[in-house]
Amino acid sequence: MTSMIEKQTTKIKDVYLSQLKMHQDERGIFTEIFRENWFEGKVPVQWNIVSSEAGVFRGFHVHKLHADYLTVVQGQGVFFLKDLRKNSATFLVEETIVLTAKAMQGLSIPTGVAHAFYFPEQSMHVYSVTEYWNPEDELGFHYLDPETGFDFCNLTFSVSARDCELGSLSSLLEQLANTTFG
């Protein structure tokens, strides 16, 4: 079976959304979620599955070393993205992308693009990273910082203690000022 995906550009440079082909018959649905030839440069070295209860918010994280590729396989996820790459044409541009298991899509997030996830219903997503997990590559900023550009006032959600303890976006930008991503 030959499978190619068409990458759709988003408002943020190097963030891509791909419609995955779902093959359905009387037994169910088969969907390829990854092929190495879909990606240029680094390919994933680690895959993870995350289950989230309804109302879970996973804070704003950014990575200097690894890129992410993910898809929602159960439920729905709302992904909040902000470009923190100072030399990017879309520096500080924000975007919200909704992924559902019913319309399988892959989301590619490059290094330097901050991302937060909200799950309004019980959900599961599969994601990969291009470098092995490294706690020193786990940076972030507080989700309620007014500089995020996102309004979370209408959402009720559960957040980890770690995400509640993150600093300001401006502090993180200072820390990343001389970073070459990726």
JSON list of C-alpha atoms in Angstrom, two decimals:
[
{"chain": "A", "resi": 1, "resn": "MET", "atom": "CA", "xyz": [0.00, 0.00, 0.00]},
{"chain": "A", "resi": 2, "resn": "THR", "atom": "CA", "xyz": [1.53, 3.32, -1.06]},
{"chain": "A", "resi": 3, "resn": "SER", "atom": "CA", "xyz": [0.66, 6.28, 1.07]},
{"chain": "A", "resi": 4, "resn": "MET", "atom": "CA", "xyz": [1.58, 9.91, 0.71]},
{"chain": "A", "resi": 5, "resn": "ILE", "atom": "CA", "xyz": [0.29, 12.75, 2.80]},
{"chain": "A", "resi": 6, "resn": "GLU", "atom": "CA", "xyz": [-0.24, 16.33, 1.79]},
{"chain": "A", "resi": 7, "resn": "LYS", "atom": "CA", "xyz": [1.14, 18.79, 4.30]},
{"chain": "A", "resi": 8, "resn": "GLN", "atom": "CA", "xyz": [-1.11, 21.78, 4.90]},
{"chain": "A", "resi": 9, "resn": "THR", "atom": "CA", "xyz": [0.64, 24.92, 6.07]},
{"chain": "A", "resi": 10, "resn": "THR", "atom": "CA", "xyz": [-0.60, 26.80, 9.11]},
{"chain": "A", "resi": 11, "resn": "LYS", "atom": "CA", "xyz": [-0.15, 30.37, 10.32]},
{"chain": "A", "resi": 12, "resn": "ILE", "atom": "CA", "xyz": [3.13, 29.37, 11.97]},
{"chain": "A", "resi": 13, "resn": "LYS", "atom": "CA", "xyz": [6.15, 28.66, 9.78]},
{"chain": "A", "resi": 14, "resn": "ASP", "atom": "CA", "xyz": [7.17, 24.96, 9.75]},
{"chain": "A", "resi": 15, "resn": "VAL", "atom": "CA", "xyz": [4.03, 23.80, 11.62]},
{"chain": "A", "resi": 16, "resn": "TYR", "atom": "CA", "xyz": [2.15, 21.38, 9.38]},
{"chain": "A", "resi": 17, "resn": "LEU", "atom": "CA", "xyz": [-1.22, 19.69, 9.55]},
{"chain": "A", "resi": 18, "resn": "SER", "atom": "CA", "xyz": [-1.63, 16.51, 7.51]},
{"chain": "A", "resi": 19, "resn": "GLN", "atom": "CA", "xyz": [-4.86, 14.71, 6.69]},
{"chain": "A", "resi": 20, "resn": "LEU", "atom": "CA", "xyz": [-4.23, 11.01, 7.32]},
{"chain": "A", "resi": 21, "resn": "LYS", "atom": "CA", "xyz": [-5.94, 8.51, 5.03]},
{"chain": "A", "resi": 22, "resn": "MET", "atom": "CA", "xyz": [-8.47, 6.33, 6.82]},
{"chain": "A", "resi": 23, "resn": "HIS", "atom": "CA", "xyz": [-9.26, 2.99, 5.13]},
{"chain": "A", "resi": 24, "resn": "GLN", "atom": "CA", "xyz": [-12.58, 1.66, 6.39]},
{"chain": "A", "resi": 25, "resn": "ASP", "atom": "CA", "xyz": [-14.35, -1.61, 5.81]},
{"chain": "A", "resi": 26, "resn": "GLU", "atom": "CA", "xyz": [-16.83, -3.77, 7.74]},
{"chain": "A", "resi": 27, "resn": "ARG", "atom": "CA", "xyz": [-14.08, -4.70, 10.27]},
{"chain": "A", "resi": 28, "resn": "GLY", "atom": "CA", "xyz": [-13.15, -1.16, 11.22]},
{"chain": "A", "resi": 29, "resn": "ILE", "atom": "CA", "xyz": [-10.60, 1.47, 10.20]},
{"chain": "A", "resi": 30, "resn": "PHE", "atom": "CA", "xyz": [-6.93, 1.24, 9.29]},
{"chain": "A", "resi": 31, "resn": "THR", "atom": "CA", "xyz": [-4.86, 4.45, 9.28]},
{"chain": "A", "resi": 32, "resn": "GLU", "atom": "CA", "xyz": [-1.16, 4.91, 8.68]},
{"chain": "A", "resi": 33, "resn": "ILE", "atom": "CA", "xyz": [0.00, 7.58, 11.11]},
{"chain": "A", "resi": 34, "resn": "PHE", "atom": "CA", "xyz": [3.69, 7.71, 10.20]},
{"chain": "A", "resi": 35, "resn": "ARG", "atom": "CA", "xyz": [6.09, 6.98, 7.37]},
{"chain": "A", "resi": 36, "resn": "GLU", "atom": "CA", "xyz": [9.71, 8.08, 7.45]},
{"chain": "A", "resi": 37, "resn": "ASN", "atom": "CA", "xyz": [9.49, 9.48, 3.90]},
{"chain": "A", "resi": 38, "resn": "TRP", "atom": "CA", "xyz": [6.80, 11.96, 5.00]},
{"chain": "A", "resi": 39, "resn": "PHE", "atom": "CA", "xyz": [9.45, 13.95, 6.87]},
{"chain": "A", "resi": 40, "resn": "GLU", "atom": "CA", "xyz": [12.55, 15.88, 5.92]},
{"chain": "A", "resi": 41, "resn": "GLY", "atom": "CA", "xyz": [15.56, 15.98, 8.22]},
{"chain": "A", "resi": 42, "resn": "LYS", "atom": "CA", "xyz": [15.28, 14.31, 11.60]},
{"chain": "A", "resi": 43, "resn": "VAL", "atom": "CA", "xyz": [12.82, 11.50, 12.11]},
{"chain": "A", "resi": 44, "resn": "PRO", "atom": "CA", "xyz": [11.29, 10.31, 15.39]},
{"chain": "A", "resi": 45, "resn": "VAL", "atom": "CA", "xyz": [13.36, 8.19, 17.77]},
{"chain": "A", "resi": 46, "resn": "GLN", "atom": "CA", "xyz": [10.78, 7.84, 20.56]},
{"chain": "A", "resi": 47, "resn": "TRP", "atom": "CA", "xyz": [7.01, 7.28, 20.47]},
{"chain": "A", "resi": 48, "resn": "ASN", "atom": "CA", "xyz": [4.61, 7.92, 23.36]},
{"chain": "A", "resi": 49, "resn": "ILE", "atom": "CA", "xyz": [0.93, 7.37, 24.10]},
{"chain": "A", "resi": 50, "resn": "VAL", "atom": "CA", "xyz": [-0.84, 9.79, 26.44]},
{"chain": "A", "resi": 51, "resn": "SER", "atom": "CA", "xyz": [-4.28, 9.29, 27.91]},
{"chain": "A", "resi": 52, "resn": "SER", "atom": "CA", "xyz": [-6.03, 12.38, 29.27]},
{"chain": "A", "resi": 53, "resn": "GLU", "atom": "CA", "xyz": [-9.22, 12.62, 31.27]},
{"chain": "A", "resi": 54, "resn": "ALA", "atom": "CA", "xyz": [-11.86, 15.18, 30.27]},
{"chain": "A", "resi": 55, "resn": "GLY", "atom": "CA", "xyz": [-10.78, 18.69, 31.23]},
{"chain": "A", "resi": 56, "resn": "VAL", "atom": "CA", "xyz": [-7.01, 18.09, 31.30]},
{"chain": "A", "resi": 57, "resn": "PHE", "atom": "CA", "xyz": [-4.73, 20.95, 30.24]},
{"chain": "A", "resi": 58, "resn": "ARG", "atom": "CA", "xyz": [-1.08, 20.18, 29.51]},
{"chain": "A", "resi": 59, "resn": "GLY", "atom": "CA", "xyz": [0.85, 23.46, 29.83]},
{"chain": "A", "resi": 60, "resn": "PHE", "atom": "CA", "xyz": [2.99, 25.50, 27.47]},
{"chain": "A", "resi": 61, "resn": "HIS", "atom": "CA", "xyz": [6.17, 23.58, 26.71]},
{"chain": "A", "resi": 62, "resn": "VAL", "atom": "CA", "xyz": [8.88, 24.31, 24.17]},
{"chain": "A", "resi": 63, "resn": "HIS", "atom": "CA", "xyz": [11.92, 22.32, 23.13]},
{"chain": "A", "resi": 64, "resn": "LYS", "atom": "CA", "xyz": [15.30, 23.43, 21.80]},
{"chain": "A", "resi": 65, "resn": "LEU", "atom": "CA", "xyz": [16.32, 19.97, 20.64]},
{"chain": "A", "resi": 66, "resn": "HIS", "atom": "CA", "xyz": [13.33, 17.87, 19.66]},
{"chain": "A", "resi": 67, "resn": "ALA", "atom": "CA", "xyz": [10.44, 18.31, 17.28]},
{"chain": "A", "resi": 68, "resn": "ASP", "atom": "CA", "xyz": [7.05, 16.69, 17.88]},
{"chain": "A", "resi": 69, "resn": "TYR", "atom": "CA", "xyz": [4.65, 14.86, 15.60]},
{"chain": "A", "resi": 70, "resn": "LEU", "atom": "CA", "xyz": [1.26, 13.80, 16.99]},
{"chain": "A", "resi": 71, "resn": "THR", "atom": "CA", "xyz": [-2.21, 12.57, 16.27]},
{"chain": "A", "resi": 72, "resn": "VAL", "atom": "CA", "xyz": [-5.34, 12.15, 18.38]},
{"chain": "A", "resi": 73, "resn": "VAL", "atom": "CA", "xyz": [-6.55, 8.53, 18.29]},
{"chain": "A", "resi": 74, "resn": "GLN", "atom": "CA", "xyz": [-9.46, 8.87, 20.75]},
{"chain": "A", "resi": 75, "resn": "GLY", "atom": "CA", "xyz": [-11.54, 11.93, 21.60]},
{"chain": "A", "resi": 76, "resn": "GLN", "atom": "CA", "xyz": [-10.51, 15.50, 20.86]},
{"chain": "A", "resi": 77, "resn": "GLY", "atom": "CA", "xyz": [-7.55, 17.75, 21.57]},
{"chain": "A", "resi": 78, "resn": "VAL", "atom": "CA", "xyz": [-7.22, 21.50, 21.28]},
{"chain": "A", "resi": 79, "resn": "PHE", "atom": "CA", "xyz": [-3.62, 22.53, 20.58]},
{"chain": "A", "resi": 80, "resn": "PHE", "atom": "CA", "xyz": [-2.41, 26.05, 21.35]},
{"chain": "A", "resi": 81, "resn": "LEU", "atom": "CA", "xyz": [0.79, 27.00, 19.52]},
{"chain": "A", "resi": 82, "resn": "LYS", "atom": "CA", "xyz": [3.09, 30.05, 19.80]},
{"chain": "A", "resi": 83, "resn": "ASP", "atom": "CA", "xyz": [6.26, 30.58, 17.76]},
{"chain": "A", "resi": 84, "resn": "LEU", "atom": "CA", "xyz": [9.17, 31.49, 20.08]},
{"chain": "A", "resi": 85, "resn": "ARG", "atom": "CA", "xyz": [11.89, 31.36, 17.40]},
{"chain": "A", "resi": 86, "resn": "LYS", "atom": "CA", "xyz": [13.30, 34.88, 17.33]},
{"chain": "A", "resi": 87, "resn": "ASN", "atom": "CA", "xyz": [14.59, 34.54, 13.74]},
{"chain": "A", "resi": 88, "resn": "SER", "atom": "CA", "xyz": [11.35, 33.07, 12.40]},
{"chain": "A", "resi": 89, "resn": "ALA", "atom": "CA", "xyz": [9.12, 35.00, 10.00]},
{"chain": "A", "resi": 90, "resn": "THR", "atom": "CA", "xyz": [6.23, 34.08, 12.32]},
{"chain": "A", "resi": 91, "resn": "PHE", "atom": "CA", "xyz": [7.90, 34.99, 15.66]},
{"chain": "A", "resi": 92, "resn": "LEU", "atom": "CA", "xyz": [5.21, 35.29, 18.39]},
{"chain": "A", "resi": 93, "resn": "VAL", "atom": "CA", "xyz": [2.41, 34.24, 16.01]},
{"chain": "A", "resi": 94, "resn": "GLU", "atom": "CA", "xyz": [-0.25, 32.12, 17.75]},
{"chain": "A", "resi": 95, "resn": "GLU", "atom": "CA", "xyz": [-2.57, 29.48, 16.45]},
{"chain": "A", "resi": 96, "resn": "THR", "atom": "CA", "xyz": [-5.20, 27.11, 17.83]},
{"chain": "A", "resi": 97, "resn": "ILE", "atom": "CA", "xyz": [-5.69, 23.76, 16.09]},
{"chain": "A", "resi": 98, "resn": "VAL", "atom": "CA", "xyz": [-8.35, 21.17, 16.96]},
{"chain": "A", "resi": 99, "resn": "LEU", "atom": "CA", "xyz": [-7.66, 17.50, 16.23]},
{"chain": "A", "resi": 100, "resn": "THR", "atom": "CA", "xyz": [-10.21, 14.72, 16.59]},
{"chain": "A", "resi": 101, "resn": "ALA", "atom": "CA", "xyz": [-10.01, 10.96, 16.25]},
{"chain": "A", "resi": 102, "resn": "LYS", "atom": "CA", "xyz": [-12.92, 11.09, 13.80]},
{"chain": "A", "resi": 103, "resn": "ALA", "atom": "CA", "xyz": [-10.90, 13.12, 11.29]},
{"chain": "A", "resi": 104, "resn": "MET", "atom": "CA", "xyz": [-7.41, 11.71, 11.71]},
{"chain": "A", "resi": 105, "resn": "GLN", "atom": "CA", "xyz": [-4.75, 14.35, 11.19]},
{"chain": "A", "resi": 106, "resn": "GLY", "atom": "CA", "xyz": [-1.07, 14.56, 12.01]},
{"chain": "A", "resi": 107, "resn": "LEU", "atom": "CA", "xyz": [0.38, 17.72, 13.55]},
{"chain": "A", "resi": 108, "resn": "SER", "atom": "CA", "xyz": [4.08, 18.49, 13.13]},
{"chain": "A", "resi": 109, "resn": "ILE", "atom": "CA", "xyz": [5.54, 20.95, 15.66]},
{"chain": "A", "resi": 110, "resn": "PRO", "atom": "CA", "xyz": [9.15, 22.07, 15.12]},
{"chain": "A", "resi": 111, "resn": "THR", "atom": "CA", "xyz": [11.63, 23.00, 17.81]},
{"chain": "A", "resi": 112, "resn": "GLY", "atom": "CA", "xyz": [11.06, 26.49, 19.20]},
{"chain": "A", "resi": 113, "resn": "VAL", "atom": "CA", "xyz": [7.26, 26.44, 18.85]},
{"chain": "A", "resi": 114, "resn": "ALA", "atom": "CA", "xyz": [5.57, 26.38, 22.27]},
{"chain": "A", "resi": 115, "resn": "HIS", "atom": "CA", "xyz": [2.56, 24.12, 22.60]},
{"chain": "A", "resi": 116, "resn": "ALA", "atom": "CA", "xyz": [-0.17, 23.49, 25.13]},
{"chain": "A", "resi": 117, "resn": "PHE", "atom": "CA", "xyz": [-2.88, 20.82, 24.92]},
{"chain": "A", "resi": 118, "resn": "TYR", "atom": "CA", "xyz": [-6.46, 20.88, 26.23]},
{"chain": "A", "resi": 119, "resn": "PHE", "atom": "CA", "xyz": [-8.70, 17.82, 26.16]},
{"chain": "A", "resi": 120, "resn": "PRO", "atom": "CA", "xyz": [-12.43, 18.67, 26.57]},
{"chain": "A", "resi": 121, "resn": "GLU", "atom": "CA", "xyz": [-13.30, 14.96, 26.66]},
{"chain": "A", "resi": 122, "resn": "GLN", "atom": "CA", "xyz": [-11.48, 11.77, 27.59]},
{"chain": "A", "resi": 123, "resn": "SER", "atom": "CA", "xyz": [-8.83, 11.44, 24.90]},
{"chain": "A", "resi": 124, "resn": "MET", "atom": "CA", "xyz": [-5.72, 9.66, 23.82]},
{"chain": "A", "resi": 125, "resn": "HIS", "atom": "CA", "xyz": [-2.97, 10.92, 21.58]},
{"chain": "A", "resi": 126, "resn": "VAL", "atom": "CA", "xyz": [0.13, 9.34, 20.13]},
{"chain": "A", "resi": 127, "resn": "TYR", "atom": "CA", "xyz": [3.19, 11.50, 19.68]},
{"chain": "A", "resi": 128, "resn": "SER", "atom": "CA", "xyz": [6.76, 11.13, 18.64]},
{"chain": "A", "resi": 129, "resn": "VAL", "atom": "CA", "xyz": [9.90, 13.15, 19.27]},
{"chain": "A", "resi": 130, "resn": "THR", "atom": "CA", "xyz": [13.08, 13.46, 17.22]},
{"chain": "A", "resi": 131, "resn": "GLU", "atom": "CA", "xyz": [15.37, 13.21, 20.28]},
{"chain": "A", "resi": 132, "resn": "TYR", "atom": "CA", "xyz": [15.12, 11.01, 23.36]},
{"chain": "A", "resi": 133, "resn": "TRP", "atom": "CA", "xyz": [13.43, 12.60, 26.36]},
{"chain": "A", "resi": 134, "resn": "ASN", "atom": "CA", "xyz": [15.77, 14.98, 28.16]},
{"chain": "A", "resi": 135, "resn": "PRO", "atom": "CA", "xyz": [14.59, 17.00, 31.19]},
{"chain": "A", "resi": 136, "resn": "GLU", "atom": "CA", "xyz": [16.91, 19.86, 30.18]},
{"chain": "A", "resi": 137, "resn": "ASP", "atom": "CA", "xyz": [14.93, 20.21, 26.94]},
{"chain": "A", "resi": 138, "resn": "GLU", "atom": "CA", "xyz": [11.65, 20.65, 28.84]},
{"chain": "A", "resi": 139, "resn": "LEU", "atom": "CA", "xyz": [11.14, 24.42, 28.96]},
{"chain": "A", "resi": 140, "resn": "GLY", "atom": "CA", "xyz": [7.90, 26.33, 29.33]},
{"chain": "A", "resi": 141, "resn": "PHE", "atom": "CA", "xyz": [5.92, 29.30, 30.57]},
{"chain": "A", "resi": 142, "resn": "HIS", "atom": "CA", "xyz": [2.84, 29.76, 32.74]},
{"chain": "A", "resi": 143, "resn": "TYR", "atom": "CA", "xyz": [-0.42, 29.25, 30.87]},
{"chain": "A", "resi": 144, "resn": "LEU", "atom": "CA", "xyz": [-2.11, 32.26, 32.53]},
{"chain": "A", "resi": 145, "resn": "ASP", "atom": "CA", "xyz": [0.65, 34.72, 31.62]},
{"chain": "A", "resi": 146, "resn": "PRO", "atom": "CA", "xyz": [-1.20, 37.56, 29.82]},
{"chain": "A", "resi": 147, "resn": "GLU", "atom": "CA", "xyz": [1.51, 37.58, 27.12]},
{"chain": "A", "resi": 148, "resn": "THR", "atom": "CA", "xyz": [0.44, 34.12, 25.92]},
{"chain": "A", "resi": 149, "resn": "GLY", "atom": "CA", "xyz": [-2.23, 35.72, 23.76]},
{"chain": "A", "resi": 150, "resn": "PHE", "atom": "CA", "xyz": [-4.71, 32.97, 24.57]},
{"chain": "A", "resi": 151, "resn": "ASP", "atom": "CA", "xyz": [-7.79, 33.46, 26.74]},
{"chain": "A", "resi": 152, "resn": "PHE", "atom": "CA", "xyz": [-8.47, 30.49, 28.98]},
{"chain": "A", "resi": 153, "resn": "CYS", "atom": "CA", "xyz": [-11.09, 32.22, 31.18]},
{"chain": "A", "resi": 154, "resn": "ASN", "atom": "CA", "xyz": [-13.98, 30.16, 29.79]},
{"chain": "A", "resi": 155, "resn": "LEU", "atom": "CA", "xyz": [-12.26, 26.82, 30.33]},
{"chain": "A", "resi": 156, "resn": "THR", "atom": "CA", "xyz": [-12.34, 24.73, 33.49]},
{"chain": "A", "resi": 157, "resn": "PHE", "atom": "CA", "xyz": [-9.44, 22.35, 33.55]},
{"chain": "A", "resi": 158, "resn": "SER", "atom": "CA", "xyz": [-6.99, 20.32, 35.58]},
{"chain": "A", "resi": 159, "resn": "VAL", "atom": "CA", "xyz": [-3.31, 21.38, 35.39]},
{"chain": "A", "resi": 160, "resn": "SER", "atom": "CA", "xyz": [-0.20, 19.70, 36.79]},
{"chain": "A", "resi": 161, "resn": "ALA", "atom": "CA", "xyz": [1.75, 21.29, 39.65]},
{"chain": "A", "resi": 162, "resn": "ARG", "atom": "CA", "xyz": [4.75, 21.52, 37.33]},
{"chain": "A", "resi": 163, "resn": "ASP", "atom": "CA", "xyz": [2.81, 23.62, 34.80]},
{"chain": "A", "resi": 164, "resn": "CYS", "atom": "CA", "xyz": [1.46, 25.87, 37.58]},
{"chain": "A", "resi": 165, "resn": "GLU", "atom": "CA", "xyz": [5.02, 26.61, 38.71]},
{"chain": "A", "resi": 166, "resn": "LEU", "atom": "CA", "xyz": [6.35, 27.73, 35.31]},
{"chain": "A", "resi": 167, "resn": "GLY", "atom": "CA", "xyz": [7.60, 31.31, 34.94]},
{"chain": "A", "resi": 168, "resn": "SER", "atom": "CA", "xyz": [6.65, 34.10, 32.56]},
{"chain": "A", "resi": 169, "resn": "LEU", "atom": "CA", "xyz": [6.81, 34.09, 28.79]},
{"chain": "A", "resi": 170, "resn": "SER", "atom": "CA", "xyz": [9.14, 37.12, 28.81]},
{"chain": "A", "resi": 171, "resn": "SER", "atom": "CA", "xyz": [11.60, 35.27, 31.09]},
{"chain": "A", "resi": 172, "resn": "LEU", "atom": "CA", "xyz": [11.55, 32.28, 28.78]},
{"chain": "A", "resi": 173, "resn": "LEU", "atom": "CA", "xyz": [12.11, 34.49, 25.72]},
{"chain": "A", "resi": 174, "resn": "GLU", "atom": "CA", "xyz": [15.17, 35.99, 27.43]},
{"chain": "A", "resi": 175, "resn": "GLN", "atom": "CA", "xyz": [16.44, 32.49, 28.14]},
{"chain": "A", "resi": 176, "resn": "LEU", "atom": "CA", "xyz": [15.93, 31.51, 24.48]},
{"chain": "A", "resi": 177, "resn": "ALA", "atom": "CA", "xyz": [17.31, 34.75, 22.98]},
{"chain": "A", "resi": 178, "resn": "ASN", "atom": "CA", "xyz": [20.51, 33.23, 21.59]},
{"chain": "A", "resi": 179, "resn": "THR", "atom": "CA", "xyz": [19.17, 29.74, 20.91]},
{"chain": "A", "resi": 180, "resn": "THR", "atom": "CA", "xyz": [19.62, 27.98, 17.61]},
{"chain": "A", "resi": 181, "resn": "PHE", "atom": "CA", "xyz": [16.77, 25.51, 17.40]},
{"chain": "A", "resi": 182, "resn": "GLY", "atom": "CA", "xyz": [16.84, 22.02, 16.23]}
]
